[in-house]
Amino acid sequence: MPETIVTNNDLAALMDTTNEWIIERTGIQERRFFTAGKDSVSNMAARAAKIALERAGKTPQDVDAIVFATLTPDYYFPGSGVLLQRELGLSRIPCFDIRSQCGGFIYALSVADQYIKSGMFKTVLVAGSEIQSNVMEISDRGRTMSVIFGDGAGVCVVEAHQEKGKGILSTHLHSDGNFAEELCCKLPSSSLADRGLSADAQQAGDLLPYMNGKLVFQYAVKYFPEVIREALTHNQLTENDLDLLIPHQANARITEYVRKEMNMPAEKVISNIHKYGNTTAASIPIALTEAWQDGKVKEGNLIALAAFGSGFMWGSALIRW
Ligand SMILES: CC(C)(COP(=O)(O)OP(=O)(O)OC[C@H]1O[C@@H](n2cnc3c(N)ncnc32)[C@H](O)[C@@H]1OP(=O)(O)O)[C@@H](O)C(=O)NCCC(=O)NCCS
């Protein structure tokens, strides 16, 4: 995580919002913002990757491919996957980005899982990293987004193994482009002559992300439980079999709704949004890492990961640890 902690009161000093409003609507108390010149989407991912590789007993040279999920890549192109590759001192292995926003980590994990199950690769790095504080506006007009989203990175090492019934049991992916504009950032754009980079567009706030918060909430609480149950049913399991649910940290109210809907006790549902806000593609690997560090992820546990977000895109992964 980047070091700079930004509290709700810090934001309230810069825009028309309050600590109480943010906590009541989102459960967020503070988030991390990057430091310009020090943190980048790819170098934060590289720091996380080094920790992940060390914990997995591997070196960068063991990595066969990198799948990088982000909606805030370092550059418009190329993607951040090749930059992470370079940061790790690697060359030649395939590296690419997944553009699936809050669903990004589940989509990336699913890709890695298929590569491994097909036998094409043995060790794949799956990264989620975001610097969102630099694409939002800390202002009254930007407040709907900027009180929710934060910066951070998380990386998982996914590797082949021979133990039957263990590891990633299945992944389940969905999307519905009919809702593309309900949570989106349209500019800069290849579809406009000036790519939206005119001074007018900037002044009008056209480069800022937009979210139809109420609609996103409505579909999130529908699709989170649905896609988790889809994974359980596919594996002939029920919610009673789940030891841990690690949802994308969209909003504490959404997580709480899903927890109740799934009849799960609070200790089985990971929530760390109060510390980091919504870190989009990074939120699941960050939450998984913290859960693992806290001793909540145990050998043999059944763990569900699930996400919903811009696209709309949503998905789940069921893991026997
Ligand atoms: C964004 C969200 C917190 C807004 O909560 P809400 O209860 O729907 O709030 P509304 O948008 O109806 O706004 C209520 C009021 O608060 C105001 N408001 C909006 N943002 C505010 C902010 N940051 N601080 C203070 N007031 C704010 C609105 O202008 C509105 O004022 P009005 O009643 O005078 O018009 C809520 O819709 C939500 O959680 N949506 C899901 C978002 C999400 O999870 N996104 C991530 C998906 S991956």
CSV table of C-alpha atoms and ligand atoms in Angstrom, one decimal:
chain,number,residue,atom,x,y,z
A,1,MET,CA,0.0,0.0,0.0
A,2,PRO,CA,1.2,3.5,-0.6
A,3,GLU,CA,2.2,5.2,2.6
A,4,THR,CA,0.1,8.3,2.6
A,5,ILE,CA,-3.1,7.9,4.6
A,6,VAL,CA,-6.0,10.2,3.7
A,7,THR,CA,-8.8,10.4,6.2
A,8,ASN,CA,-12.4,11.4,5.6
A,9,ASN,CA,-11.7,14.6,7.5
A,10,ASP,CA,-8.7,15.3,5.2
A,11,LEU,CA,-11.2,15.1,2.2
A,12,ALA,CA,-13.8,17.1,4.1
A,13,ALA,CA,-11.3,20.0,4.3
A,14,LEU,CA,-11.1,20.0,0.5
A,15,MET,CA,-14.7,19.4,-0.6
A,16,ASP,CA,-18.3,19.5,0.5
A,17,THR,CA,-18.5,16.2,2.4
A,18,THR,CA,-18.3,15.0,6.0
A,19,ASN,CA,-16.7,12.1,7.8
A,20,GLU,CA,-20.2,11.0,8.9
A,21,TRP,CA,-21.6,11.0,5.4
A,22,ILE,CA,-18.8,8.8,4.0
A,23,ILE,CA,-18.8,6.3,6.9
A,24,GLU,CA,-22.6,5.9,6.8
A,25,ARG,CA,-22.8,5.5,3.0
A,26,THR,CA,-19.6,3.5,2.4
A,27,GLY,CA,-18.0,2.3,5.7
A,28,ILE,CA,-14.7,4.0,4.6
A,29,GLN,CA,-12.7,5.8,7.3
A,30,GLU,CA,-9.5,6.3,5.4
A,31,ARG,CA,-7.7,5.4,2.1
A,32,ARG,CA,-4.2,5.5,0.7
A,33,PHE,CA,-3.0,7.9,-2.0
A,34,PHE,CA,0.1,7.5,-4.1
A,35,THR,CA,3.1,9.8,-3.9
A,36,ALA,CA,4.0,11.3,-7.2
A,37,GLY,CA,7.6,10.4,-8.3
A,38,LYS,CA,7.7,7.4,-5.9
A,39,ASP,CA,4.7,5.2,-6.5
A,40,SER,CA,3.4,4.0,-9.9
A,41,VAL,CA,0.9,1.3,-10.8
A,42,SER,CA,3.7,-1.0,-12.0
A,43,ASN,CA,6.2,-0.3,-9.3
A,44,MET,CA,3.6,-0.9,-6.5
A,45,ALA,CA,2.8,-4.2,-8.2
A,46,ALA,CA,6.5,-5.0,-8.4
A,47,ARG,CA,6.8,-4.5,-4.7
A,48,ALA,CA,3.8,-6.8,-4.1
A,49,ALA,CA,5.1,-9.3,-6.6
A,50,LYS,CA,8.4,-9.6,-4.8
A,51,ILE,CA,6.7,-10.3,-1.5
A,52,ALA,CA,4.3,-12.8,-3.1
A,53,LEU,CA,7.2,-14.7,-4.9
A,54,GLU,CA,9.2,-14.8,-1.7
A,55,ARG,CA,6.2,-16.3,0.2
A,56,ALA,CA,5.6,-18.8,-2.6
A,57,GLY,CA,9.3,-19.8,-2.4
A,58,LYS,CA,9.9,-18.7,-6.0
A,59,THR,CA,12.1,-16.2,-7.9
A,60,PRO,CA,11.1,-13.9,-10.8
A,61,GLN,CA,12.8,-16.4,-13.1
A,62,ASP,CA,10.2,-19.0,-12.3
A,63,VAL,CA,7.4,-16.8,-13.7
A,64,ASP,CA,6.0,-18.0,-17.1
A,65,ALA,CA,3.5,-15.2,-17.7
A,66,ILE,CA,2.1,-12.0,-16.1
A,67,VAL,CA,-1.6,-11.1,-16.2
A,68,PHE,CA,-2.1,-7.5,-15.0
A,69,ALA,CA,-5.5,-6.1,-14.0
A,70,THR,CA,-5.9,-2.4,-13.8
A,71,LEU,CA,-8.1,0.5,-14.9
A,72,THR,CA,-5.4,3.0,-14.2
A,73,PRO,CA,-2.4,1.8,-16.3
A,74,ASP,CA,0.9,3.7,-16.1
A,75,TYR,CA,0.5,4.5,-19.9
A,76,TYR,CA,-2.4,4.7,-22.4
A,77,PHE,CA,-0.3,2.0,-24.0
A,78,PRO,CA,1.5,-0.3,-23.6
A,79,GLY,CA,-0.1,-1.9,-20.6
A,80,SER,CA,1.4,-2.2,-17.1
A,81,GLY,CA,2.1,-5.9,-17.5
A,82,VAL,CA,5.3,-5.3,-19.5
A,83,LEU,CA,6.3,-2.6,-17.0
A,84,LEU,CA,6.0,-5.0,-14.2
A,85,GLN,CA,8.0,-7.5,-16.2
A,86,ARG,CA,10.7,-5.0,-16.6
A,87,GLU,CA,10.6,-4.0,-12.9
A,88,LEU,CA,11.2,-7.7,-12.1
A,89,GLY,CA,14.1,-7.9,-14.4
A,90,LEU,CA,12.4,-10.3,-16.8
A,91,SER,CA,12.2,-10.4,-20.6
A,92,ARG,CA,10.5,-12.6,-23.3
A,93,ILE,CA,7.7,-14.1,-21.1
A,94,PRO,CA,4.2,-13.0,-22.2
A,95,CYS,CA,2.7,-10.1,-20.2
A,96,PHE,CA,-0.6,-8.4,-20.8
A,97,ASP,CA,-3.3,-6.3,-19.2
A,98,ILE,CA,-6.9,-7.1,-18.4
A,99,ARG,CA,-9.4,-4.3,-18.6
A,100,SER,CA,-12.3,-5.4,-16.4
A,101,GLN,CA,-12.2,-2.7,-13.7
A,102,CYS,CA,-13.6,-4.0,-10.3
A,103,GLY,CA,-14.0,-7.4,-11.9
A,104,GLY,CA,-10.4,-7.3,-13.1
A,105,PHE,CA,-8.7,-9.5,-10.6
A,106,ILE,CA,-11.3,-12.3,-11.0
A,107,TYR,CA,-11.0,-12.1,-14.8
A,108,ALA,CA,-7.2,-12.2,-14.5
A,109,LEU,CA,-7.3,-15.1,-12.1
A,110,SER,CA,-9.6,-17.0,-14.5
A,111,VAL,CA,-7.2,-16.4,-17.4
A,112,ALA,CA,-4.2,-17.7,-15.3
A,113,ASP,CA,-6.3,-20.7,-14.1
A,114,GLN,CA,-7.1,-21.7,-17.7
A,115,TYR,CA,-3.4,-21.4,-18.8
A,116,ILE,CA,-2.3,-23.6,-15.9
A,117,LYS,CA,-5.1,-26.2,-16.3
A,118,SER,CA,-4.3,-26.4,-20.1
A,119,GLY,CA,-0.7,-27.1,-19.2
A,120,MET,CA,0.5,-24.0,-21.2
A,121,PHE,CA,2.1,-22.4,-18.2
A,122,LYS,CA,3.2,-23.6,-14.7
A,123,THR,CA,3.6,-20.3,-12.8
A,124,VAL,CA,1.6,-17.1,-13.5
A,125,LEU,CA,1.7,-13.8,-11.7
A,126,VAL,CA,-1.7,-12.2,-11.3
A,127,ALA,CA,-1.5,-8.6,-10.4
A,128,GLY,CA,-4.1,-6.0,-9.5
A,129,SER,CA,-2.9,-2.4,-9.0
A,130,GLU,CA,-4.5,1.0,-9.1
A,131,ILE,CA,-3.6,4.7,-8.7
A,132,GLN,CA,-7.1,6.2,-8.8
A,133,SER,CA,-6.4,9.3,-6.7
A,134,ASN,CA,-4.7,10.8,-9.8
A,135,VAL,CA,-7.7,10.3,-12.1
A,136,MET,CA,-10.4,11.6,-9.8
A,137,GLU,CA,-10.9,15.2,-8.7
A,138,ILE,CA,-10.8,16.1,-5.0
A,139,SER,CA,-13.5,18.7,-5.4
A,140,ASP,CA,-17.2,19.2,-4.9
A,141,ARG,CA,-18.0,18.0,-8.4
A,142,GLY,CA,-15.7,15.0,-8.1
A,143,ARG,CA,-16.9,14.0,-4.6
A,144,THR,CA,-19.2,11.0,-5.5
A,145,MET,CA,-16.1,9.1,-6.8
A,146,SER,CA,-13.3,10.6,-4.8
A,147,VAL,CA,-14.6,9.7,-1.3
A,148,ILE,CA,-14.9,6.0,-2.4
A,149,PHE,CA,-11.8,5.0,-4.4
A,150,GLY,CA,-8.2,4.6,-3.3
A,151,ASP,CA,-4.8,3.4,-4.4
A,152,GLY,CA,-3.0,0.1,-3.8
A,153,ALA,CA,-1.6,-3.1,-5.2
A,154,GLY,CA,-1.8,-6.9,-4.7
A,155,VAL,CA,-0.3,-9.8,-6.5
A,156,CYS,CA,-0.8,-13.6,-6.3
A,157,VAL,CA,1.4,-16.4,-7.6
A,158,VAL,CA,-0.7,-19.0,-9.2
A,159,GLU,CA,1.0,-22.3,-9.8
A,160,ALA,CA,0.3,-25.8,-11.2
A,161,HIS,CA,0.0,-28.6,-8.7
A,162,GLN,CA,-1.2,-32.2,-8.8
A,163,GLU,CA,-3.4,-32.4,-5.7
A,164,LYS,CA,-6.9,-33.3,-6.8
A,165,GLY,CA,-9.7,-31.2,-5.4
A,166,LYS,CA,-7.3,-28.4,-4.3
A,167,GLY,CA,-6.5,-25.0,-5.7
A,168,ILE,CA,-8.9,-23.0,-7.9
A,169,LEU,CA,-11.9,-25.2,-8.3
A,170,SER,CA,-13.7,-23.0,-10.9
A,171,THR,CA,-14.2,-19.4,-12.0
A,172,HIS,CA,-17.4,-17.9,-13.3
A,173,LEU,CA,-17.5,-14.7,-15.4
A,174,HIS,CA,-20.3,-12.5,-16.6
A,175,SER,CA,-20.7,-9.1,-18.2
A,176,ASP,CA,-23.5,-6.8,-19.6
A,177,GLY,CA,-22.3,-4.0,-21.8
A,178,ASN,CA,-25.8,-2.5,-21.8
A,179,PHE,CA,-24.6,-0.8,-18.6
A,180,ALA,CA,-21.3,0.4,-19.9
A,181,GLU,CA,-21.9,4.1,-19.3
A,182,GLU,CA,-23.3,3.7,-15.8
A,183,LEU,CA,-19.8,3.5,-14.3
A,184,CYS,CA,-17.2,4.7,-16.7
A,185,CYS,CA,-14.6,7.2,-17.7
A,186,LYS,CA,-15.1,8.1,-21.4
A,187,LEU,CA,-12.1,10.2,-22.0
A,188,PRO,CA,-9.4,10.4,-23.3
A,189,SER,CA,-11.1,8.6,-26.2
A,190,SER,CA,-10.1,7.2,-29.6
A,191,SER,CA,-13.7,8.0,-30.8
A,192,LEU,CA,-13.3,11.8,-30.6
A,193,ALA,CA,-11.3,14.0,-32.9
A,194,ASP,CA,-9.6,15.8,-30.0
A,195,ARG,CA,-9.6,12.7,-27.8
A,196,GLY,CA,-11.4,14.8,-25.3
A,197,LEU,CA,-8.2,16.5,-24.4
A,198,SER,CA,-9.3,20.0,-25.2
A,199,ALA,CA,-9.1,22.7,-22.5
A,200,ASP,CA,-13.0,22.9,-22.7
A,201,ALA,CA,-13.4,19.2,-22.0
A,202,GLN,CA,-11.0,19.4,-19.1
A,203,GLN,CA,-12.7,22.4,-17.6
A,204,ALA,CA,-16.1,20.8,-18.0
A,205,GLY,CA,-14.9,17.8,-16.1
A,206,ASP,CA,-15.4,15.4,-19.0
A,207,LEU,CA,-12.2,13.5,-18.2
A,208,LEU,CA,-13.6,12.6,-14.7
A,209,PRO,CA,-15.1,9.1,-14.1
A,210,TYR,CA,-18.8,8.9,-13.7
A,211,MET,CA,-20.9,6.5,-11.5
A,212,ASN,CA,-24.6,6.0,-11.2
A,213,GLY,CA,-24.2,5.0,-7.6
A,214,LYS,CA,-27.8,3.9,-6.9
A,215,LEU,CA,-27.9,1.7,-10.0
A,216,VAL,CA,-24.5,0.2,-9.3
A,217,PHE,CA,-25.6,-0.6,-5.7
A,218,GLN,CA,-28.9,-2.2,-7.0
A,219,TYR,CA,-27.1,-4.6,-9.4
A,220,ALA,CA,-24.1,-5.3,-7.1
A,221,VAL,CA,-26.4,-6.7,-4.4
A,222,LYS,CA,-28.2,-8.9,-7.0
A,223,TYR,CA,-25.1,-10.2,-8.8
A,224,PHE,CA,-22.7,-10.8,-5.9
A,225,PRO,CA,-24.8,-13.5,-4.2
A,226,GLU,CA,-25.9,-14.9,-7.6
A,227,VAL,CA,-22.4,-15.5,-8.9
A,228,ILE,CA,-21.1,-16.9,-5.6
A,229,ARG,CA,-24.1,-19.4,-5.6
A,230,GLU,CA,-23.3,-20.2,-9.2
A,231,ALA,CA,-19.8,-21.3,-8.2
A,232,LEU,CA,-21.0,-23.3,-5.2
A,233,THR,CA,-23.7,-25.1,-7.2
A,234,HIS,CA,-21.2,-25.8,-10.0
A,235,ASN,CA,-19.1,-27.6,-7.4
A,236,GLN,CA,-22.0,-29.3,-5.6
A,237,LEU,CA,-21.4,-27.2,-2.5
A,238,THR,CA,-23.6,-24.8,-0.5
A,239,GLU,CA,-22.9,-21.6,1.4
A,240,ASN,CA,-22.7,-23.7,4.6
A,241,ASP,CA,-19.5,-25.2,3.2
A,242,LEU,CA,-17.8,-21.8,2.8
A,243,ASP,CA,-15.0,-21.0,5.3
A,244,LEU,CA,-14.3,-17.5,3.9
A,245,LEU,CA,-15.8,-15.0,1.5
A,246,ILE,CA,-13.5,-12.4,0.2
A,247,PRO,CA,-15.6,-10.0,-1.9
A,248,HIS,CA,-14.2,-7.1,-3.9
A,249,GLN,CA,-14.3,-4.2,-1.5
A,250,ALA,CA,-16.9,-2.0,-3.3
A,251,ASN,CA,-18.7,-0.6,-0.3
A,252,ALA,CA,-19.2,-1.9,3.3
A,253,ARG,CA,-23.0,-1.7,2.8
A,254,ILE,CA,-22.8,-3.9,-0.2
A,255,THR,CA,-20.6,-6.4,1.6
A,256,GLU,CA,-23.0,-6.4,4.6
A,257,TYR,CA,-26.0,-7.0,2.3
A,258,VAL,CA,-24.2,-9.9,0.6
A,259,ARG,CA,-23.1,-11.4,3.9
A,260,LYS,CA,-26.7,-11.4,5.2
A,261,GLU,CA,-28.1,-12.7,2.0
A,262,MET,CA,-25.6,-15.6,2.1
A,263,ASN,CA,-26.4,-16.2,5.8
A,264,MET,CA,-22.7,-15.9,6.7
A,265,PRO,CA,-21.3,-14.8,10.1
A,266,ALA,CA,-19.2,-11.6,10.1
A,267,GLU,CA,-16.0,-13.4,10.9
A,268,LYS,CA,-16.2,-15.4,7.7
A,269,VAL,CA,-16.5,-12.4,5.4
A,270,ILE,CA,-13.4,-10.2,4.9
A,271,SER,CA,-13.9,-6.5,5.0
A,272,ASN,CA,-11.0,-4.0,5.0
A,273,ILE,CA,-12.6,-1.2,3.1
A,274,HIS,CA,-12.6,1.1,6.2
A,275,LYS,CA,-8.7,1.3,5.8
A,276,TYR,CA,-8.3,1.4,2.0
A,277,GLY,CA,-11.5,2.5,0.3
A,278,ASN,CA,-12.3,0.8,-2.9
A,279,THR,CA,-9.1,-0.1,-4.7
A,280,THR,CA,-10.8,-1.7,-7.7
A,281,ALA,CA,-8.7,-4.5,-9.3
A,282,ALA,CA,-6.4,-4.5,-6.3
A,283,SER,CA,-9.0,-5.0,-3.6
A,284,ILE,CA,-9.3,-8.8,-3.7
A,285,PRO,CA,-5.5,-9.6,-3.6
A,286,ILE,CA,-5.0,-7.0,-0.8
A,287,ALA,CA,-7.9,-8.5,1.2
A,288,LEU,CA,-6.7,-12.0,0.5
A,289,THR,CA,-3.1,-11.1,1.6
A,290,GLU,CA,-4.3,-9.5,4.8
A,291,ALA,CA,-6.6,-12.4,5.6
A,292,TRP,CA,-3.7,-14.8,5.0
A,293,GLN,CA,-1.4,-12.7,7.2
A,294,ASP,CA,-4.0,-12.7,10.0
A,295,GLY,CA,-4.1,-16.5,9.9
A,296,LYS,CA,-7.7,-16.6,8.6
A,297,VAL,CA,-6.8,-18.5,5.5
A,298,LYS,CA,-6.1,-22.1,6.5
A,299,GLU,CA,-5.0,-25.2,4.6
A,300,GLY,CA,-8.1,-27.0,3.3
A,301,ASN,CA,-10.4,-23.9,3.7
A,302,LEU,CA,-13.1,-23.3,1.0
A,303,ILE,CA,-12.8,-19.7,-0.1
A,304,ALA,CA,-15.0,-17.7,-2.4
A,305,LEU,CA,-13.8,-14.6,-4.2
A,306,ALA,CA,-16.3,-12.4,-5.9
A,307,ALA,CA,-16.5,-9.1,-7.7
A,308,PHE,CA,-18.9,-6.7,-9.4
A,309,GLY,CA,-18.2,-3.4,-11.1
A,310,SER,CA,-17.9,-1.3,-14.2
A,311,GLY,CA,-18.9,-2.9,-17.5
A,312,PHE,CA,-21.0,-4.2,-15.8
A,313,MET,CA,-18.7,-7.1,-15.2
A,314,TRP,CA,-18.9,-9.6,-12.4
A,315,GLY,CA,-17.5,-13.0,-11.5
A,316,SER,CA,-16.5,-15.4,-8.8
A,317,ALA,CA,-13.7,-17.9,-8.0
A,318,LEU,CA,-13.9,-20.9,-5.7
A,319,ILE,CA,-10.7,-22.0,-4.1
A,320,ARG,CA,-9.8,-25.0,-1.9
A,321,TRP,CA,-6.7,-23.6,-0.2
B,1,LIG,C1,-22.3,6.4,-4.1
B,1,LIG,C2,-23.3,6.1,-2.9
B,1,LIG,C3,-22.5,6.0,-1.6
B,1,LIG,C4,-24.2,7.4,-2.8
B,1,LIG,O1,-25.1,7.1,-1.8
B,1,LIG,P1,-26.6,7.5,-2.0
B,1,LIG,O2,-27.3,7.2,-0.7
B,1,LIG,O3,-27.1,6.7,-3.2
B,1,LIG,O4,-26.5,9.0,-2.2
B,1,LIG,P2,-27.2,9.9,-3.4
B,1,LIG,O5,-26.3,9.7,-4.6
B,1,LIG,O6,-28.6,9.6,-3.4
B,1,LIG,O7,-26.9,11.3,-2.7
B,1,LIG,C5,-27.6,11.7,-1.5
B,1,LIG,C6,-27.2,13.1,-1.3
B,1,LIG,O8,-25.8,13.1,-0.9
B,1,LIG,C7,-25.1,14.0,-1.7
B,1,LIG,N1,-23.7,13.5,-1.9
B,1,LIG,C8,-23.2,12.8,-2.9
B,1,LIG,N2,-21.9,12.5,-2.7
B,1,LIG,C9,-21.6,13.1,-1.5
B,1,LIG,C10,-20.4,13.2,-0.7
B,1,LIG,N3,-19.3,12.6,-1.1
B,1,LIG,N4,-20.5,13.8,0.4
B,1,LIG,C11,-21.6,14.4,0.9
B,1,LIG,N5,-22.7,14.4,0.2
B,1,LIG,C12,-22.7,13.7,-1.0
B,1,LIG,C13,-25.8,14.0,-3.0
B,1,LIG,O9,-25.6,15.2,-3.7
B,1,LIG,C14,-27.3,14.0,-2.5
B,1,LIG,O10,-27.7,15.2,-2.1
B,1,LIG,P3,-29.2,15.7,-2.3
B,1,LIG,O11,-30.0,14.8,-1.5
B,1,LIG,O12,-29.2,17.1,-1.8
B,1,LIG,O13,-29.4,15.6,-3.8
B,1,LIG,C15,-24.2,4.9,-3.1
B,1,LIG,O14,-25.1,5.1,-4.2
B,1,LIG,C16,-23.4,3.7,-3.3
B,1,LIG,O15,-22.8,3.1,-2.4
B,1,LIG,N6,-23.4,3.1,-4.6
B,1,LIG,C17,-22.6,2.0,-4.9
B,1,LIG,C18,-21.3,2.5,-5.2
B,1,LIG,C19,-20.2,1.5,-5.3
B,1,LIG,O16,-20.2,0.5,-4.6
B,1,LIG,N7,-19.4,1.6,-6.3
B,1,LIG,C20,-18.3,0.8,-6.5
B,1,LIG,C21,-18.7,-0.3,-7.4
B,1,LIG,S1,-17.4,-1.3,-7.8
